CSV table of C-alpha atoms in Angstrom, one decimal:
chain,number,residue,atom,x,y,z
A,56,MET,CA,16.6,-3.0,-27.9
A,57,ALA,CA,13.6,-4.7,-25.3
A,58,VAL,CA,12.6,-5.8,-28.9
A,59,ALA,CA,17.0,-6.4,-30.0
A,60,HIS,CA,16.9,-8.7,-27.7
A,61,TRP,CA,13.8,-11.1,-28.0
A,62,LEU,CA,14.9,-11.8,-31.6
A,63,VAL,CA,18.6,-12.6,-30.6
A,64,LEU,CA,17.3,-14.7,-28.0
A,65,PHE,CA,15.3,-15.9,-31.6
A,66,VAL,CA,17.1,-16.5,-33.8
A,67,THR,CA,19.4,-17.9,-30.5
A,68,VAL,CA,17.1,-20.4,-30.0
A,69,ASN,CA,15.5,-20.9,-34.1
A,70,VAL,CA,19.7,-22.6,-34.5
A,71,LEU,CA,19.2,-24.5,-30.5
A,72,CYS,CA,16.0,-26.2,-32.9
A,73,ASN,CA,18.6,-27.6,-35.8
A,74,MET,CA,21.7,-28.7,-32.6
A,75,ARG,CA,20.4,-32.0,-31.3
A,76,ASP,CA,19.4,-32.2,-27.5
A,77,VAL,CA,21.7,-33.3,-25.2
A,78,ASN,CA,21.1,-35.5,-21.3
A,79,GLY,CA,19.9,-32.5,-18.8
A,80,ALA,CA,19.1,-29.1,-21.6
A,81,LEU,CA,15.6,-28.2,-22.9
A,82,PRO,CA,13.7,-30.0,-26.4
A,83,ALA,CA,14.2,-27.3,-28.2
A,84,THR,CA,10.5,-26.9,-29.3
A,85,THR,CA,10.3,-26.0,-25.4
A,86,LEU,CA,12.8,-24.1,-26.0
A,87,GLU,CA,10.7,-22.5,-28.8
A,88,ALA,CA,7.6,-21.9,-27.1
A,89,ILE,CA,10.0,-20.1,-24.2
A,90,ALA,CA,11.0,-17.5,-27.0
A,91,LYS,CA,7.8,-16.6,-28.9
A,92,ALA,CA,5.5,-16.6,-25.2
A,93,ASN,CA,8.7,-14.4,-24.6
A,94,ALA,CA,8.5,-11.6,-27.7
A,95,ASN,CA,4.4,-11.2,-27.2
A,96,GLY,CA,6.2,-9.9,-23.4
A,97,PRO,CA,7.0,-9.0,-20.3
A,98,TYR,CA,4.2,-10.3,-18.3
A,99,ILE,CA,4.0,-10.1,-14.3
A,100,GLY,CA,5.1,-13.6,-12.8
A,101,ILE,CA,2.7,-15.5,-10.7
A,102,VAL,CA,4.3,-17.4,-7.7
A,103,ILE,CA,2.1,-19.5,-5.9
A,104,PRO,CA,2.8,-22.3,-4.0
A,105,ASN,CA,-0.6,-24.4,-3.7
A,106,LEU,CA,-2.6,-26.3,-5.7
A,107,PHE,CA,-5.0,-25.3,-3.3
A,108,GLU,CA,-3.8,-21.3,-3.2
A,109,MET,CA,-3.5,-21.5,-7.1
A,110,GLY,CA,-7.0,-22.9,-7.1
A,111,PRO,CA,-9.4,-20.1,-7.2
A,112,LEU,CA,-6.8,-18.2,-9.3
A,113,LEU,CA,-7.7,-20.6,-12.4
A,114,ASN,CA,-11.3,-20.4,-11.1
A,115,SER,CA,-11.0,-16.3,-11.2
A,116,SER,CA,-13.8,-15.3,-13.7
A,117,SER,CA,-10.6,-12.8,-14.1
A,118,TYR,CA,-8.1,-14.9,-15.1
A,119,SER,CA,-8.5,-15.8,-18.7
A,120,ALA,CA,-6.0,-19.1,-19.7
A,121,ALA,CA,-4.0,-19.0,-22.4
A,122,GLU,CA,-1.4,-21.8,-22.4
A,123,ILE,CA,0.9,-24.1,-20.9
A,124,ILE,CA,4.1,-24.3,-21.0
A,125,ASP,CA,6.2,-28.0,-18.8
A,126,PHE,CA,10.3,-28.0,-18.0
A,127,SER,CA,11.8,-28.6,-15.1
A,128,GLY,CA,9.1,-30.1,-13.4
A,129,ARG,CA,7.7,-27.0,-13.5
A,130,ARG,CA,4.4,-25.9,-15.3
A,131,PHE,CA,3.9,-22.3,-16.7
A,132,ARG,CA,0.3,-21.5,-17.2
A,133,LEU,CA,0.5,-17.9,-19.2
A,134,GLY,CA,-2.8,-15.9,-19.3
A,135,THR,CA,-4.2,-12.5,-17.7
A,136,VAL,CA,-5.4,-10.6,-15.0
A,137,GLU,CA,-7.5,-8.1,-15.4
A,138,GLU,CA,-5.9,-8.3,-19.2
A,139,ARG,CA,-2.8,-8.2,-17.3
A,140,LYS,CA,-0.1,-11.4,-19.3
A,141,VAL,CA,0.9,-13.3,-16.5
A,142,ILE,CA,3.3,-16.1,-16.0
A,143,LEU,CA,1.1,-18.3,-13.6
A,144,VAL,CA,3.2,-21.4,-11.6
A,145,MET,CA,3.4,-23.6,-9.1
A,146,THR,CA,5.8,-24.4,-6.9
A,147,GLY,CA,5.8,-27.4,-4.2
A,148,LEU,CA,6.4,-26.9,-0.1
A,149,SER,CA,9.1,-24.8,1.4
A,150,VAL,CA,12.1,-22.5,0.5
A,151,ILE,CA,14.1,-24.8,-1.5
A,152,ASN,CA,11.4,-24.8,-4.5
A,153,ALA,CA,10.8,-21.7,-3.8
A,154,ALA,CA,13.8,-20.1,-5.0
A,155,ILE,CA,14.1,-23.3,-8.0
A,156,THR,CA,10.7,-21.8,-9.6
A,157,THR,CA,12.2,-18.0,-9.0
A,158,GLN,CA,15.1,-18.2,-10.6
A,159,LEU,CA,13.2,-21.0,-14.0
A,160,LEU,CA,10.2,-18.5,-13.9
A,161,LEU,CA,13.7,-15.0,-13.5
A,162,SER,CA,16.3,-17.0,-16.7
A,163,PHE,CA,14.2,-18.9,-18.6
A,164,PHE,CA,10.7,-15.4,-18.8
A,165,ASN,CA,10.6,-11.7,-20.0
A,166,VAL,CA,9.3,-11.1,-16.9
A,167,GLU,CA,8.5,-7.2,-15.3
A,168,GLY,CA,7.8,-8.2,-11.3
A,169,VAL,CA,6.4,-11.2,-9.7
A,170,ILE,CA,3.6,-11.4,-7.1
A,171,HIS,CA,4.4,-14.7,-4.3
A,172,TYR,CA,0.7,-15.5,-2.6
A,173,GLY,CA,-1.3,-17.6,-0.3
A,174,ILE,CA,-2.2,-18.5,3.6
A,175,ALA,CA,0.2,-18.0,6.8
A,176,GLY,CA,0.5,-18.3,9.7
A,177,ASN,CA,-0.4,-15.0,11.9
A,178,ALA,CA,2.6,-13.5,14.4
A,179,ASN,CA,0.5,-10.9,15.0
A,180,PRO,CA,-1.5,-10.4,18.0
A,181,ASP,CA,-3.7,-7.7,16.0
A,182,LEU,CA,-4.1,-9.5,12.8
A,183,HIS,CA,-6.3,-11.6,12.4
A,184,ILE,CA,-7.1,-15.1,10.9
A,185,GLY,CA,-8.7,-13.7,7.6
A,186,ASP,CA,-6.7,-11.0,7.1
A,187,VAL,CA,-4.5,-10.2,4.0
A,188,ALA,CA,-0.7,-8.3,5.2
A,189,ILE,CA,1.8,-7.6,3.1
A,190,PRO,CA,5.0,-7.1,4.4
A,191,GLN,CA,7.5,-3.7,3.0
A,192,TYR,CA,10.2,-6.8,4.8
A,193,TRP,CA,11.2,-10.2,3.8
A,194,ALA,CA,13.7,-11.8,6.0
A,195,HIS,CA,14.4,-16.0,5.6
A,196,THR,CA,14.2,-16.8,10.0
A,197,GLY,CA,16.1,-20.2,8.1
A,198,LEU,CA,20.6,-19.6,8.6
A,199,TRP,CA,21.3,-20.4,12.0
A,200,ASN,CA,24.7,-20.7,13.6
A,201,TRP,CA,24.3,-23.0,16.9
A,202,GLN,CA,26.6,-22.0,19.0
A,203,ARG,CA,28.7,-24.8,21.1
A,204,TYR,CA,27.3,-25.1,24.7
A,205,GLY,CA,29.1,-23.6,27.5
A,206,GLN,CA,29.3,-20.2,25.3
A,207,GLY,CA,27.2,-17.5,25.7
A,208,SER,CA,26.8,-13.9,23.8
A,209,GLU,CA,30.3,-12.4,24.6
A,210,ASP,CA,32.2,-15.5,22.7
A,211,GLU,CA,32.6,-15.3,19.2
A,212,LEU,CA,31.1,-17.2,16.9
A,213,ALA,CA,33.0,-20.3,14.7
A,214,LEU,CA,33.9,-18.8,11.3
A,215,GLU,CA,33.3,-15.4,13.2
A,216,SER,CA,36.1,-12.8,11.7
A,217,ASN,CA,36.4,-14.6,8.6
A,218,GLY,CA,33.5,-13.0,7.5
A,219,ASP,CA,31.4,-16.1,7.4
A,220,TYR,CA,28.4,-15.2,10.4
A,221,THR,CA,27.4,-12.4,12.8
A,222,ARG,CA,25.5,-11.7,16.4
A,223,THR,CA,24.4,-9.0,15.5
A,224,LEU,CA,20.6,-9.7,14.5
A,225,GLY,CA,20.5,-11.5,18.2
A,226,TYR,CA,20.2,-15.2,19.0
A,227,LEU,CA,17.7,-17.5,20.5
A,228,ARG,CA,18.1,-18.5,24.0
A,229,PHE,CA,16.8,-22.7,24.1
A,230,ALA,CA,16.8,-22.4,28.1
A,231,ASN,CA,14.1,-19.6,28.2
A,232,TYR,CA,12.7,-21.9,27.5
A,233,THR,CA,12.8,-24.1,30.1
A,234,THR,CA,9.4,-25.9,32.2
A,235,ASN,CA,8.7,-28.2,34.9
A,236,VAL,CA,11.6,-26.9,37.1
A,237,THR,CA,10.7,-26.6,40.7
A,238,GLY,CA,13.9,-25.9,43.7
A,239,CYS,CA,16.4,-23.8,41.0
A,240,ALA,CA,16.7,-20.1,40.8
A,241,SER,CA,18.6,-20.4,36.6
A,242,HIS,CA,18.4,-23.3,33.7
A,243,ASP,CA,20.3,-24.2,32.2
A,244,ASN,CA,19.7,-26.4,28.3
A,245,LEU,CA,22.0,-28.2,25.9
A,246,LEU,CA,20.5,-26.1,23.1
A,247,ASN,CA,22.2,-23.2,24.2
A,248,ASN,CA,21.7,-20.6,21.7
A,249,ILE,CA,21.0,-20.8,17.2
A,250,TRP,CA,22.0,-17.2,16.4
A,251,TYR,CA,20.6,-15.6,13.3
A,252,GLN,CA,22.2,-15.1,9.9
A,253,PRO,CA,21.8,-13.6,6.7
A,254,GLU,CA,21.6,-14.9,3.6
A,255,GLU,CA,25.2,-14.3,1.4
A,256,VAL,CA,23.5,-12.6,-2.5
A,257,PHE,CA,25.4,-11.9,-5.6
A,258,PRO,CA,23.2,-10.1,-7.5
A,259,VAL,CA,23.0,-9.7,-11.4
A,260,THR,CA,24.4,-5.5,-10.4
A,261,GLY,CA,27.1,-6.9,-8.2
A,262,THR,CA,30.6,-8.6,-9.4
A,263,PRO,CA,29.9,-13.0,-9.6
A,264,GLU,CA,31.4,-14.3,-6.7
A,265,GLU,CA,31.9,-11.0,-4.5
A,266,ARG,CA,29.0,-12.1,-2.0
A,267,GLN,CA,26.8,-9.8,-0.3
A,268,HIS,CA,25.0,-10.9,3.3
A,269,GLU,CA,21.0,-9.7,3.4
A,270,PHE,CA,18.0,-10.2,6.3
A,271,TRP,CA,15.7,-7.9,5.9
A,272,VAL,CA,14.1,-7.9,2.3
A,273,PRO,CA,13.0,-4.6,1.0
A,274,VAL,CA,9.1,-5.8,-1.5
A,275,GLY,CA,9.7,-2.7,-4.7
A,276,SER,CA,9.1,0.3,-3.3
A,277,THR,CA,6.1,0.8,-6.5
A,278,TYR,CA,4.1,-3.0,-5.7
A,279,PHE,CA,4.8,-1.1,-2.1
A,280,ALA,CA,3.0,1.9,-2.5
A,281,VAL,CA,0.2,-0.1,-4.6
A,282,ALA,CA,-0.1,-2.6,-1.9
A,283,LYS,CA,-0.7,0.8,0.8
A,284,LYS,CA,-4.1,1.4,-1.7
A,285,LEU,CA,-5.7,-2.0,-1.2
A,286,GLU,CA,-6.1,-1.2,2.7
A,287,GLY,CA,-8.8,-1.6,4.3
A,288,LEU,CA,-10.4,-2.9,2.5
A,289,LYS,CA,-12.8,-6.5,3.5
A,290,LEU,CA,-12.5,-9.6,3.0
A,291,GLU,CA,-14.9,-12.0,3.4
A,292,SER,CA,-15.0,-13.7,6.3
A,293,CYS,CA,-17.4,-17.0,6.0
A,294,VAL,CA,-16.4,-20.0,5.7
A,295,ASN,CA,-19.4,-21.7,4.2
A,296,ALA,CA,-23.6,-21.4,4.3
A,297,THR,CA,-23.1,-21.5,8.1
A,298,ALA,CA,-19.5,-20.7,9.7
A,299,CYS,CA,-17.9,-17.6,9.3
A,300,LEU,CA,-15.9,-15.2,11.0
A,301,ASN,CA,-17.1,-13.2,14.1
A,302,TYR,CA,-15.9,-9.6,12.2
A,303,THR,CA,-14.6,-9.1,8.8
A,304,PRO,CA,-11.5,-9.5,7.9
A,305,SER,CA,-8.8,-6.8,5.7
A,306,VAL,CA,-5.9,-5.9,4.3
A,307,SER,CA,-3.2,-4.9,5.9
A,308,THR,CA,0.2,-3.0,4.9
A,309,VAL,CA,2.4,-4.6,8.0
A,310,GLU,CA,7.0,-4.3,8.6
A,311,ARG,CA,7.9,-7.4,8.3
A,312,GLY,CA,7.3,-11.1,7.0
A,313,VAL,CA,10.0,-14.0,7.8
A,314,SER,CA,9.8,-17.6,6.3
A,315,ALA,CA,12.1,-20.9,6.5
A,316,SER,CA,11.3,-24.5,5.9
A,317,ILE,CA,9.2,-24.8,8.7
A,318,TYR,CA,5.8,-25.5,9.8
A,319,LEU,CA,5.2,-22.8,12.6
A,320,ASP,CA,2.6,-24.3,15.5
A,321,ASN,CA,4.2,-23.1,18.6
A,322,SER,CA,3.2,-20.8,20.7
A,323,ALA,CA,6.5,-19.8,22.3
A,324,TYR,CA,7.8,-19.5,19.0
A,325,ARG,CA,5.3,-17.1,18.0
A,326,SER,CA,5.4,-14.7,20.7
A,327,PHE,CA,9.7,-14.6,20.6
A,328,ILE,CA,9.9,-14.3,17.2
A,329,TYR,CA,6.8,-10.9,16.2
A,330,ASP,CA,9.1,-9.5,20.2
A,331,LYS,CA,12.4,-10.4,18.2
A,332,PHE,CA,11.5,-9.1,14.9
A,333,ASN,CA,8.3,-7.6,15.4
A,334,VAL,CA,6.9,-10.2,12.0
A,335,SER,CA,2.9,-10.1,11.0
A,336,PRO,CA,3.1,-13.6,8.6
A,337,VAL,CA,5.1,-16.8,9.1
A,338,ASP,CA,5.6,-18.7,5.4
A,339,MET,CA,8.1,-21.4,4.0
A,340,GLU,CA,8.3,-19.5,0.9
A,341,SER,CA,7.7,-15.8,0.9
A,342,ALA,CA,11.7,-15.3,1.8
A,343,SER,CA,13.1,-17.2,-0.9
A,344,VAL,CA,10.9,-15.8,-3.0
A,345,ALA,CA,12.3,-12.0,-2.3
A,346,LEU,CA,15.8,-12.8,-2.8
A,347,ILE,CA,15.8,-14.3,-5.7
A,348,CYS,CA,13.7,-11.8,-6.8
A,349,TYR,CA,16.1,-9.2,-5.2
A,350,GLN,CA,19.2,-10.9,-6.9
A,351,GLN,CA,17.3,-11.1,-10.3
A,352,ASN,CA,16.8,-7.0,-9.8
A,353,THR,CA,12.9,-7.2,-10.3
A,354,SER,CA,10.1,-6.2,-8.8
A,355,PHE,CA,8.7,-8.3,-5.9
A,356,ILE,CA,5.5,-8.0,-3.9
A,357,ALA,CA,4.4,-10.4,-1.0
A,358,ILE,CA,0.5,-10.9,-0.5
A,359,ARG,CA,0.0,-13.5,3.4
A,360,ALA,CA,-3.6,-14.6,4.3
A,361,LEU,CA,-3.6,-15.1,7.7
A,362,SER,CA,-4.4,-19.3,7.9
A,363,ASP,CA,-4.0,-19.5,11.8
A,364,LEU,CA,-2.0,-18.1,14.7
A,365,ALA,CA,0.6,-20.5,14.1
A,366,GLY,CA,0.2,-22.0,17.3
A,367,GLY,CA,-1.3,-18.7,19.6
A,368,GLY,CA,-5.1,-19.8,19.3
A,369,SER,CA,-6.8,-23.2,20.6
A,370,ALA,CA,-4.7,-26.4,22.2
A,371,GLU,CA,-6.8,-28.3,20.3
A,372,SER,CA,-6.0,-27.5,17.3
A,373,ASN,CA,-4.8,-25.7,14.2
A,374,GLU,CA,-6.8,-22.8,12.4
A,375,ALA,CA,-5.1,-24.7,9.7
A,376,ASP,CA,-7.7,-27.3,9.3
A,377,THR,CA,-11.0,-25.1,9.7
A,378,PHE,CA,-9.8,-21.0,7.5
A,379,VAL,CA,-6.8,-22.4,4.3
A,380,ASN,CA,-10.1,-22.6,1.9
A,381,LEU,CA,-11.1,-18.8,3.2
A,382,ALA,CA,-7.9,-17.6,3.6
A,383,SER,CA,-6.5,-18.8,0.0
A,384,ASP,CA,-9.5,-16.9,-1.5
A,385,ASN,CA,-9.3,-13.9,0.1
A,386,ALA,CA,-5.4,-13.9,-0.8
A,387,VAL,CA,-6.6,-14.4,-4.5
A,388,THR,CA,-8.9,-11.2,-3.9
A,389,VAL,CA,-5.9,-8.8,-3.4
A,390,VAL,CA,-3.5,-10.1,-5.8
A,391,VAL,CA,-6.2,-9.0,-8.5
A,392,GLU,CA,-7.1,-6.5,-6.3
A,393,PHE,CA,-3.7,-4.9,-6.8
A,394,ILE,CA,-3.0,-5.8,-10.3
A,395,LYS,CA,-5.6,-3.3,-10.8
A,396,GLN,CA,-4.3,-1.2,-8.7
A,397,LEU,CA,-1.4,-2.5,-10.6
A,398,SER,CA,-2.9,-1.6,-14.4
A,399,SER,CA,-4.2,1.9,-13.7
A,400,SER,CA,-0.9,3.3,-11.1
A,401,THR,CA,0.0,6.2,-12.5
A,402,LEU,CA,3.7,6.5,-9.7
């Protein structure tokens, strides 16, 4: 059945090759290259935020490059990792770039599953810089209903009755973080409250234009079972020959991670989001990759190495300035080990 599907696609592309390119369409030569690549699939898609995170994988002895296909501002690198066929693609920073790139990957290529990896901030006091966290659930925490001043938790949100917004996930009250105020028993803040909202999703298994809502998106159950086999794996602890951590980083599977187009370097919000949602890694892309894969019914997992404490460490500077390369290397080590385990798994 799969062979027939790609044969139809190949014939379609050959027809398109004889048609004139129109504004916004991919060139016929690109479509032909994609069809030929897909005939050799399926692939594991490896989605990576930035070049400094991709570099260690490109330079790894486990990676073998085969072909590059460029389109829509993205570069799709075909090759193998530990002899498993893969397509590497860099997204760029933020949830929007990550979502666009993941959708392009899944729409054009024969992909059986997606591995997303990179660095992240750490909100979990039980984890440490250099550790790699693999969450079972991801949420996008950047979709809010910002409540008007004077209203509180008992007041219905704007458009809540339409089903557009909800109070079920809870809120952040700005007044709770007022500082340097003396002489009064309670404090207020004109910024009032922000209420966290689930995303509207339209799964391919559902009916078009009939929305569903999701906040905590699970990773693939088979992928997470494979990730559990990596728990406790020891990782690199040295930035260079003279700068080393005083402990050995390792791999942990955790309950939750969150993403938003916000670089988190604030101790108060770090504590709030950990206490409220029990999150470990905080980043800017993983949840959007998860949401796209969920809607496209594609297996997914995210592997994030902790480069900093998201504002919970030294007051002088963010630790990522020092540990970004170490974290990137550790993330790639775990990705390679994950693919090894996936290839040998009988799950």
